[in-house]
Short mmCIF file of N, CA and C in Angstrom, two decimals:
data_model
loop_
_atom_site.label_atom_id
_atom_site.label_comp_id
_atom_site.label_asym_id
_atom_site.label_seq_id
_atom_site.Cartn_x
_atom_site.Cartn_y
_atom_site.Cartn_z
N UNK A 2 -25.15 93.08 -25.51
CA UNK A 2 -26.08 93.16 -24.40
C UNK A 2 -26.94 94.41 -24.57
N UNK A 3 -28.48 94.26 -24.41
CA UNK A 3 -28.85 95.46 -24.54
C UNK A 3 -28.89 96.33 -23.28
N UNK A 4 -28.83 97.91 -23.80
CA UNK A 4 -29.41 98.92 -23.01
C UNK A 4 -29.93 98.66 -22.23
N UNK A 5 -29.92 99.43 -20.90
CA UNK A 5 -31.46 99.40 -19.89
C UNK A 5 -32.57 100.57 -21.25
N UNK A 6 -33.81 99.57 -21.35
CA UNK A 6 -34.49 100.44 -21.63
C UNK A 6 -34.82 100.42 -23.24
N UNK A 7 -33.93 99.56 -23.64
CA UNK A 7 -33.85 99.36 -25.19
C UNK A 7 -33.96 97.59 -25.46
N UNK A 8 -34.34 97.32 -26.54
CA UNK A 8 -34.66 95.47 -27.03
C UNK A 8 -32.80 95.86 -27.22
N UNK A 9 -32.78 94.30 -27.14
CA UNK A 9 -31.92 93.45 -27.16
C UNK A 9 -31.18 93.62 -28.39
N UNK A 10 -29.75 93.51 -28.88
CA UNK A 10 -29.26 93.30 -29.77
C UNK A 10 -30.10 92.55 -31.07
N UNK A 11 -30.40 92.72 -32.44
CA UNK A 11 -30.85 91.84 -33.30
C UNK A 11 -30.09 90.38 -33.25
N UNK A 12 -30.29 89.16 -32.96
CA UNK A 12 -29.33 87.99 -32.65
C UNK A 12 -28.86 87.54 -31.79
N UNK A 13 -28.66 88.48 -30.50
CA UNK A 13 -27.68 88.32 -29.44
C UNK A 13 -29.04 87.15 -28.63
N UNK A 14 -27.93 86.76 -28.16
CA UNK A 14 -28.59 85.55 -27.02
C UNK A 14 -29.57 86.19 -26.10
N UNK A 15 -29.98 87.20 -25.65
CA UNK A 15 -30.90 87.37 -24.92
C UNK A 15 -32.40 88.08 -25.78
N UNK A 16 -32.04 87.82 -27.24
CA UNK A 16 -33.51 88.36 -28.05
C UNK A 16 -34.38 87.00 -28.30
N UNK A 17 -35.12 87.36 -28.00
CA UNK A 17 -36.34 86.39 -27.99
C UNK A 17 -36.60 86.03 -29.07
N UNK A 18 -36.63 86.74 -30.45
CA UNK A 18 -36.21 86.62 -31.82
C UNK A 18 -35.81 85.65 -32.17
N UNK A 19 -34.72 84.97 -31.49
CA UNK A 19 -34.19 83.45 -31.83
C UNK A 19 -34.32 82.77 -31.54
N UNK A 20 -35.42 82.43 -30.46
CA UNK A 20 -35.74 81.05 -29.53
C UNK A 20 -37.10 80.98 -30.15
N UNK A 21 -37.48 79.45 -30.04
CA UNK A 21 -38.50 78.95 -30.88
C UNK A 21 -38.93 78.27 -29.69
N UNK A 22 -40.40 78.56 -29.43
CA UNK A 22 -41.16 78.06 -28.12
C UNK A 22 -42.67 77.28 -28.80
N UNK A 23 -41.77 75.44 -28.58
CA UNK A 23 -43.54 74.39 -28.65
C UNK A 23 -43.89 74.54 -27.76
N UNK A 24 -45.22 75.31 -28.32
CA UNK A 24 -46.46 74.69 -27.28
C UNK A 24 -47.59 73.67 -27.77
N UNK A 25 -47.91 73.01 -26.47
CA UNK A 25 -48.50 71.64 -26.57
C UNK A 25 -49.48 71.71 -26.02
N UNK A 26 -51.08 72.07 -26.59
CA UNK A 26 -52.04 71.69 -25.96
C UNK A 26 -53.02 70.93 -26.81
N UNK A 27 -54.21 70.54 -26.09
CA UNK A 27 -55.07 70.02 -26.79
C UNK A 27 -56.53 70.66 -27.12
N UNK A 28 -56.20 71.88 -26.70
CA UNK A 28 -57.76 72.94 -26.91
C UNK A 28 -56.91 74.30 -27.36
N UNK A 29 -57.55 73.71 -28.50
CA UNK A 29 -57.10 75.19 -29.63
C UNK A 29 -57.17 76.72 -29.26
N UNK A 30 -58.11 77.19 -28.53
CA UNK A 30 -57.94 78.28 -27.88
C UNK A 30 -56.48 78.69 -27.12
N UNK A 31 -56.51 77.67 -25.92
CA UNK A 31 -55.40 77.84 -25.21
C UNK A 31 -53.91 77.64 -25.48
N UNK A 32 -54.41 76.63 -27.05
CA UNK A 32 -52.62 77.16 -27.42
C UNK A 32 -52.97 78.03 -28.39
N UNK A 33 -53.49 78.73 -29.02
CA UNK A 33 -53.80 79.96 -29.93
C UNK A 33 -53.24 80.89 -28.85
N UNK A 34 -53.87 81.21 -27.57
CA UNK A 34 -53.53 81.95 -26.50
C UNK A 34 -52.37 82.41 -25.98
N UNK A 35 -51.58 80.85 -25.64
CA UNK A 35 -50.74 81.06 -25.26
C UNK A 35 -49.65 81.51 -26.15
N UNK A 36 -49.66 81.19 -27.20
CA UNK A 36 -49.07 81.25 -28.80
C UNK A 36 -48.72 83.02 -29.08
N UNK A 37 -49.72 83.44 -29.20
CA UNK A 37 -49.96 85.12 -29.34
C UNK A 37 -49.58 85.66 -28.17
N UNK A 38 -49.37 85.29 -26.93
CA UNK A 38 -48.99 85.89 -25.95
C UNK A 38 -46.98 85.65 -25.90
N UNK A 39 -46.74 84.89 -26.49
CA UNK A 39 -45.33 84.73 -26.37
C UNK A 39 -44.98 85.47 -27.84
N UNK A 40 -45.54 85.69 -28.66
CA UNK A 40 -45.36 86.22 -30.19
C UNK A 40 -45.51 87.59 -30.19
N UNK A 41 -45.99 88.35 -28.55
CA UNK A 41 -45.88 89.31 -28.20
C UNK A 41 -44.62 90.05 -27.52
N UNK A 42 -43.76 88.64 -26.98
CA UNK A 42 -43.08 88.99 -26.46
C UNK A 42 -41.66 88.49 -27.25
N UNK A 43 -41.88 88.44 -28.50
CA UNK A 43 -41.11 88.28 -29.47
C UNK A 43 -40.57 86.58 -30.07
N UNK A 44 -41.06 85.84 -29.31
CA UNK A 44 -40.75 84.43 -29.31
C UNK A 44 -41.14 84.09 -30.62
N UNK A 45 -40.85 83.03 -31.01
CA UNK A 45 -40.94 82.32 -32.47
C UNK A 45 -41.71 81.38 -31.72
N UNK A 46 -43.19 80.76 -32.51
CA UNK A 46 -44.06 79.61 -31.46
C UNK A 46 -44.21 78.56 -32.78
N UNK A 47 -44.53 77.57 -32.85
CA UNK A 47 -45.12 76.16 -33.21
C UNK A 47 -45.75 75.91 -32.15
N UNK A 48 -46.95 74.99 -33.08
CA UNK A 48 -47.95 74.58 -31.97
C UNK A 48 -47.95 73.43 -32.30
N UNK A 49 -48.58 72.44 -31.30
CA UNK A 49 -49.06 71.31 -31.49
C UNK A 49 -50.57 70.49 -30.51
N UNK A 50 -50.73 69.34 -30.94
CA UNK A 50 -52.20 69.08 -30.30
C UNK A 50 -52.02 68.10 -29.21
N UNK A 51 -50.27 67.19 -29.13
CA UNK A 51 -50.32 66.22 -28.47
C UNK A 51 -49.18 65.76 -28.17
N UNK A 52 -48.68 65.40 -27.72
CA UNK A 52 -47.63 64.98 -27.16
C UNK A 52 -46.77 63.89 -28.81
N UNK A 53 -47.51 63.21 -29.57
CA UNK A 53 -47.15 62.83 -30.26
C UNK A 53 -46.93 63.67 -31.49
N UNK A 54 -47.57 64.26 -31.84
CA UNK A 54 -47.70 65.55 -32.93
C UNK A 54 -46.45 66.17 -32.57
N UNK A 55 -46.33 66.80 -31.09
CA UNK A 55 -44.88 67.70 -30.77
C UNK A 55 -44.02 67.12 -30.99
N UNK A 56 -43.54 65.79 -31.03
CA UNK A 56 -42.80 64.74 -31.13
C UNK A 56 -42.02 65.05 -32.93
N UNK A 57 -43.15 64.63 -33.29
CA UNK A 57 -43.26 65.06 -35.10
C UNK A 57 -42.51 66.85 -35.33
N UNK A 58 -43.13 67.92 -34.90
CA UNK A 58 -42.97 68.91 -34.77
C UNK A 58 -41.80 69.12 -34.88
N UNK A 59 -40.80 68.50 -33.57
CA UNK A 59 -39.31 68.89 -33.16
C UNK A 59 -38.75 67.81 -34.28
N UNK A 60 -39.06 67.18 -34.84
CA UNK A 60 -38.26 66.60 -35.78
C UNK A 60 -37.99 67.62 -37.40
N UNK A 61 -39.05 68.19 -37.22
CA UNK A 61 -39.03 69.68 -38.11
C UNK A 61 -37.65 70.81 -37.65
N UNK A 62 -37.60 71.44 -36.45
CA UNK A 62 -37.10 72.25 -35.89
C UNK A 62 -37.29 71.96 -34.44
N UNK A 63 -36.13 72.28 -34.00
CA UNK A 63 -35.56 71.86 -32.93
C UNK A 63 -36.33 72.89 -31.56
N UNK A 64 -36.90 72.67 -30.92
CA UNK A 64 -37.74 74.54 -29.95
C UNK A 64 -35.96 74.25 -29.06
N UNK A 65 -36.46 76.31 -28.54
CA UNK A 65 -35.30 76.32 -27.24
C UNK A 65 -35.85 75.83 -26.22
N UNK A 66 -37.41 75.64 -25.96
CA UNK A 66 -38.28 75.34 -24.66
C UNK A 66 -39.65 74.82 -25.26
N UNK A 67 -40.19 74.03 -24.25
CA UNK A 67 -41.07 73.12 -24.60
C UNK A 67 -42.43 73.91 -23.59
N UNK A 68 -43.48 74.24 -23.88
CA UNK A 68 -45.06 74.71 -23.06
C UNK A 68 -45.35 73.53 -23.14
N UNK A 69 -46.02 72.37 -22.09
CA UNK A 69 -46.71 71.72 -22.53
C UNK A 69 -48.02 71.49 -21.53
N UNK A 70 -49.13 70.64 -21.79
CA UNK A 70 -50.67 71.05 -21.17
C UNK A 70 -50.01 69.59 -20.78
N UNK A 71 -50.92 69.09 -19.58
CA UNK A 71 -50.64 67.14 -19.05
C UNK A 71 -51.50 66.72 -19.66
N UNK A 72 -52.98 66.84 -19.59
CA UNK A 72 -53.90 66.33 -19.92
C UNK A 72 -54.42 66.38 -21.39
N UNK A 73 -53.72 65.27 -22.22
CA UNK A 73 -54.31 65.79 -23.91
C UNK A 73 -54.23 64.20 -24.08
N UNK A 74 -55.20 63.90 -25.07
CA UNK A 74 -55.47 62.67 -26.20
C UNK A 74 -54.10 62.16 -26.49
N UNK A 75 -54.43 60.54 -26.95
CA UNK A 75 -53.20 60.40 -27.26
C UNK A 75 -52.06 59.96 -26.95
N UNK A 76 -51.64 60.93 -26.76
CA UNK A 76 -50.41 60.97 -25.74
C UNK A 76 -50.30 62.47 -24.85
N UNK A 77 -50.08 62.34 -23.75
CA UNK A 77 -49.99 63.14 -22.57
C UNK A 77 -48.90 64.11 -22.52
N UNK A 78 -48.93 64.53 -22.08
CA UNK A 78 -47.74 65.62 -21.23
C UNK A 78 -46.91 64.52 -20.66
N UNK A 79 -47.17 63.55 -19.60
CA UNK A 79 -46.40 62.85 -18.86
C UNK A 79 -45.71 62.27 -19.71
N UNK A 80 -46.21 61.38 -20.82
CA UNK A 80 -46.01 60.77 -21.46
C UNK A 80 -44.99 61.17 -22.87
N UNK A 81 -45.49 62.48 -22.91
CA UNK A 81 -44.40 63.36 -23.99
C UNK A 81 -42.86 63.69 -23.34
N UNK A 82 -43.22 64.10 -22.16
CA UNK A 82 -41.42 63.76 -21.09
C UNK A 82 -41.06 62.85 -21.35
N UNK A 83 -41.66 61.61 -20.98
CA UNK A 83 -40.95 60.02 -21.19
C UNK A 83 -40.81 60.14 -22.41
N UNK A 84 -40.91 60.53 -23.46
CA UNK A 84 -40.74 59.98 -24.77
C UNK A 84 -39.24 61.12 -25.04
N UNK A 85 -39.75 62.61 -24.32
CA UNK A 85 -38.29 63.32 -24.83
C UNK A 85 -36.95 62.63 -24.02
N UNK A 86 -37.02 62.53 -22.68
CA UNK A 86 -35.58 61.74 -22.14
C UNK A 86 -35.51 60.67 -22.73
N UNK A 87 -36.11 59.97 -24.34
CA UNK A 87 -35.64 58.64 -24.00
C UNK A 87 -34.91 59.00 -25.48
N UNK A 88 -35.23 60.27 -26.21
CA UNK A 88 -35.22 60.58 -27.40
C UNK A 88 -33.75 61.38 -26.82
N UNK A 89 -33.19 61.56 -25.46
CA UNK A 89 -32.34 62.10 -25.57
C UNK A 89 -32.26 63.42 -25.18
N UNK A 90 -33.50 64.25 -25.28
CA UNK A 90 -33.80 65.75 -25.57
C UNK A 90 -33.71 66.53 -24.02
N UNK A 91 -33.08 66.14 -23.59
CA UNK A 91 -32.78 66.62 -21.96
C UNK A 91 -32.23 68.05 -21.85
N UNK A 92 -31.94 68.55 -23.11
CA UNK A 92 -31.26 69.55 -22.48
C UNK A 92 -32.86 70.87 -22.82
N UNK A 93 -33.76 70.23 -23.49
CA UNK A 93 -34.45 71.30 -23.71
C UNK A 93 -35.93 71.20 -22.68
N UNK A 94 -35.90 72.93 -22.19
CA UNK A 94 -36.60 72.98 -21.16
C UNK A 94 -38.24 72.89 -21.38
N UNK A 95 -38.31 72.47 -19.98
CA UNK A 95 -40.19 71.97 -20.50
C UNK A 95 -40.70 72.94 -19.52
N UNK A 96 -41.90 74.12 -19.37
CA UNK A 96 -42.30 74.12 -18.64
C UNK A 96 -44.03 73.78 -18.45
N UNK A 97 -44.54 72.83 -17.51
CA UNK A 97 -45.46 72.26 -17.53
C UNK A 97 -47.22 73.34 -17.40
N UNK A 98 -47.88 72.87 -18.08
CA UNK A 98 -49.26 73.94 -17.49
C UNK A 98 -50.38 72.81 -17.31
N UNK A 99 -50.91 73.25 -16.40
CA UNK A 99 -52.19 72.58 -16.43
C UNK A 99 -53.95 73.19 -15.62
N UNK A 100 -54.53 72.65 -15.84
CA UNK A 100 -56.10 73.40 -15.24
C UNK A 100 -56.78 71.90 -14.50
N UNK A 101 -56.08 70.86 -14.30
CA UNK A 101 -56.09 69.77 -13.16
C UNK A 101 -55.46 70.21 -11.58
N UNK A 102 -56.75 69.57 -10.61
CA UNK A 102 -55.80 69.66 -9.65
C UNK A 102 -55.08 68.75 -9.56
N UNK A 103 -53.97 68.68 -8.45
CA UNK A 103 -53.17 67.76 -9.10
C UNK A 103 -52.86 67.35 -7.48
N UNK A 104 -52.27 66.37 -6.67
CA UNK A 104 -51.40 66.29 -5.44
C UNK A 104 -49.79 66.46 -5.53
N UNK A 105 -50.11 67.29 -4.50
CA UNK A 105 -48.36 67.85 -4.18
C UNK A 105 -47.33 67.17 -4.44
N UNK A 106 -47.44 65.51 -4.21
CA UNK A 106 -46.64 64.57 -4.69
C UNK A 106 -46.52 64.38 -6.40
N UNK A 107 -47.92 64.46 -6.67
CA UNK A 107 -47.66 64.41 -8.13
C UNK A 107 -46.62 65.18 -9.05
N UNK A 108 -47.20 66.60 -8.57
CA UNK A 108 -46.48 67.67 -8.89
C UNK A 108 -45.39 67.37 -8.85
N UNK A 109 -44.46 67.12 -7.35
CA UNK A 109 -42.98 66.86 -6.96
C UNK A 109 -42.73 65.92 -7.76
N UNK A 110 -43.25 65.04 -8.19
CA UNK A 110 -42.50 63.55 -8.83
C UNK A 110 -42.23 64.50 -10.73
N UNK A 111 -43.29 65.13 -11.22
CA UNK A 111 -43.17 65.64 -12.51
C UNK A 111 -42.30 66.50 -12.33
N UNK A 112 -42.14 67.34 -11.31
CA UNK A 112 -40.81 68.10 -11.68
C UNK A 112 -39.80 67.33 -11.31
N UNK A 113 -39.31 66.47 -11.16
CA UNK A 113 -38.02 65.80 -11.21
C UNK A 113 -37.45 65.03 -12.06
N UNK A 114 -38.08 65.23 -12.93
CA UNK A 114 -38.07 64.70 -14.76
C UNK A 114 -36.80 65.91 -14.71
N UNK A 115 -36.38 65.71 -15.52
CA UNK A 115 -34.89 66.30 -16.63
C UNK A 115 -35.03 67.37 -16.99
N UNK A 116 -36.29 67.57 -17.99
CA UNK A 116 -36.46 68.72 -18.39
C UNK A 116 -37.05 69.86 -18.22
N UNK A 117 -38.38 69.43 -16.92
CA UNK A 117 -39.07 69.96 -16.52
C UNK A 117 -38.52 71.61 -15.05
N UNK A 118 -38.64 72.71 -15.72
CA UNK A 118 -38.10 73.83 -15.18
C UNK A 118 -39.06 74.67 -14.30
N UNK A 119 -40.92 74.65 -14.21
CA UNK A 119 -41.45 75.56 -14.06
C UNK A 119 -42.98 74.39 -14.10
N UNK A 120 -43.65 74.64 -13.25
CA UNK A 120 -45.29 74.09 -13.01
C UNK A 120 -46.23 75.33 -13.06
N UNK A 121 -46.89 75.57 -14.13
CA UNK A 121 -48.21 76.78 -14.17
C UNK A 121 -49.25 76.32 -13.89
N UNK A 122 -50.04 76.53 -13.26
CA UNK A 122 -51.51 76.00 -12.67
C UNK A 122 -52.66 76.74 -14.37
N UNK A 123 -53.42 76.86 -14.46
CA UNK A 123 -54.38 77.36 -15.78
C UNK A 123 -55.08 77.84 -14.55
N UNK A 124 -56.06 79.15 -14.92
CA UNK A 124 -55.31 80.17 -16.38
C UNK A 124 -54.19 80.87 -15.89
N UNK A 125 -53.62 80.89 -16.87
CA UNK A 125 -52.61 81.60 -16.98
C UNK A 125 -52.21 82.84 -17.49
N UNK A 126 -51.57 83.41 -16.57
CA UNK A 126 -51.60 84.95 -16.76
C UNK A 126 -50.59 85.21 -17.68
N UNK A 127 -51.01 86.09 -18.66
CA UNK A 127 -50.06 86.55 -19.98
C UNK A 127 -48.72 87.07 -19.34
N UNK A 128 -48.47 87.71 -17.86
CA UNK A 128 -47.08 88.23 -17.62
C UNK A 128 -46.67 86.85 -17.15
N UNK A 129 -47.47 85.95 -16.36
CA UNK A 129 -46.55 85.49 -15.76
C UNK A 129 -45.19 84.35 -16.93
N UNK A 130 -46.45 83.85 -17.68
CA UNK A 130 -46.27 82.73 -18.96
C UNK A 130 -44.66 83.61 -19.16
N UNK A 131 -45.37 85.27 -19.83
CA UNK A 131 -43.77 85.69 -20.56
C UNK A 131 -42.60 85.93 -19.56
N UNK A 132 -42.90 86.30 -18.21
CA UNK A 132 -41.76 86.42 -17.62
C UNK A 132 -41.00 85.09 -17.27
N UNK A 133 -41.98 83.72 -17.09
CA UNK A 133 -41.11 82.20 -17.00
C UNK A 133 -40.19 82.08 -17.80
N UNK A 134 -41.03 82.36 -19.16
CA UNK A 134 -40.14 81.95 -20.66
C UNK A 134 -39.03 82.92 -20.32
N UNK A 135 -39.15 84.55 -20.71
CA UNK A 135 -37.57 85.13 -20.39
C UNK A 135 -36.46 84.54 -19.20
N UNK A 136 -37.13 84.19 -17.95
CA UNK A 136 -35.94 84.10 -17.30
C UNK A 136 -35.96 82.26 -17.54
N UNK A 137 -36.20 81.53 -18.18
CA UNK A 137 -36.01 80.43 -18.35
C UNK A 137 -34.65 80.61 -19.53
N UNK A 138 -35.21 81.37 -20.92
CA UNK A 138 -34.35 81.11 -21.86
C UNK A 138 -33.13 82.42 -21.72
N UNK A 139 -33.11 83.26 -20.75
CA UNK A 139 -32.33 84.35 -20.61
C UNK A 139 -32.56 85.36 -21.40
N UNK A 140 -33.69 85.43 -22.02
CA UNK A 140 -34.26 86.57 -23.15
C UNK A 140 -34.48 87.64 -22.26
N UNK A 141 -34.72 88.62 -23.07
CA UNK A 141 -35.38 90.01 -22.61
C UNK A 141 -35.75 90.19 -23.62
N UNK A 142 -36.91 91.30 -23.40
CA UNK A 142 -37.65 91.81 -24.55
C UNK A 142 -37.73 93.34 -23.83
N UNK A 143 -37.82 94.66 -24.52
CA UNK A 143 -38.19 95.98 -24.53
C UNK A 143 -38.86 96.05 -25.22
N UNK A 144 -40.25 96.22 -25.91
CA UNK A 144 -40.95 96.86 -26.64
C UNK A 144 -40.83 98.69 -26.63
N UNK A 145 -40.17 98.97 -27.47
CA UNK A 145 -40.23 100.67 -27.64
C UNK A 145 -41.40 101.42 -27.29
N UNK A 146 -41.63 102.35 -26.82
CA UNK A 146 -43.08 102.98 -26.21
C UNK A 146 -43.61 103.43 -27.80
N UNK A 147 -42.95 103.17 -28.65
CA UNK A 147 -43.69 103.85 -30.01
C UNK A 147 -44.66 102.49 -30.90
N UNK A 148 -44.08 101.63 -30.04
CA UNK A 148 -44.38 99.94 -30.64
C UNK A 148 -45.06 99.07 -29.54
N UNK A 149 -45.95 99.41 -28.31
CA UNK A 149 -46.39 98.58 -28.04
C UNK A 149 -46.95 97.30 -28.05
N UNK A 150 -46.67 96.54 -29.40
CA UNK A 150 -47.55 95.54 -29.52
C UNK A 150 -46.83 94.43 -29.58
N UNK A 151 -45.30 94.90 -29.91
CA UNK A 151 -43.72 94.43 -30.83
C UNK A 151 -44.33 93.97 -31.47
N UNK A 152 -45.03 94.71 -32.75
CA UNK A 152 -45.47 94.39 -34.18
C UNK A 152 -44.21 94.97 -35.17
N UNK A 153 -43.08 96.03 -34.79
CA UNK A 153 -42.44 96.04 -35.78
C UNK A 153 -40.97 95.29 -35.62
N UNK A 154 -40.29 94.64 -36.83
CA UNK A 154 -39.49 93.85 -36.39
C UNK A 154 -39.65 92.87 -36.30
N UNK A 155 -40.79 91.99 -36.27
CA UNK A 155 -40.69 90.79 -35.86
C UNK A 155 -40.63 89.51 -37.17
#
């Protein structure tokens, strides 16, 4: 367990170091974005463009948590849930983003999917994204005051 005040053990279950976070969008910016913002906070990222592509992806490597956008070509966000509960993949967490408005019901019915842990509205704020992911996957991160960027180590 780490220190108050110090990163995490190298390995130990709460370093971000070992969790591998898909993200799923369909505008290259915003998963470039979101990508570098979790690679800040030490996460391991893969990206993808679509719900079907991520599909492909996790057959590569397995993520600890799933980012995904609703609205993409293809195949959807909605549609990438239905495809992970049917694939089985329930135990890995999804948390949803989107820049649609959406109705309250909608919302309520998508989070009651399996995997789904967390609804982000776009844009999305770089603390909030990293603080979901830590207390989703139980990570912590310290960046040393000599290393602001957590460029070393990673």
């Amino acid at each position: 367990m780490a220190q108050e005040g110090l990163p995490p053990e190298p390995g130990s279950p709460q370093d971000p170091r070992t969790k591998v976070v898909l993200v799923v969008d369909d505008d290259d910016v915003i998963c470039t974005l979101v990508s570098m913002a979790l690679q800040m906070e030490g996460f391991q990222t893969v990206a993808a463009a679509n719900g079907e592509e991520a599909l492909k992806r996790m057959d590569d490597r397995a993520p600890d948590l799933i980012i995904t956008d609703l609205m993409m070509p293809r195949q959807g966000g909605y549609e990438f849930l239905r495809h992970l509960n049917a694939r089985g993949e329930k135990r890995v967490p999804v948390i949803i983003v989107t820049g649609h408005d959406l109705q309250d019901s909608t919302i309520e019915l998508i989070r009651q999917e399996a995997n789904v842990v967390e609804f982000l509205k776009k844009p999305l704020l770089a603390k909030m994204l990293a603080f979901t992911a830590h207390k989703t996957l139980g990570t912590t991160w310290k960046r040393p005051k000599s290393d602001p960027w957590g460029t070393r180590g990673a």
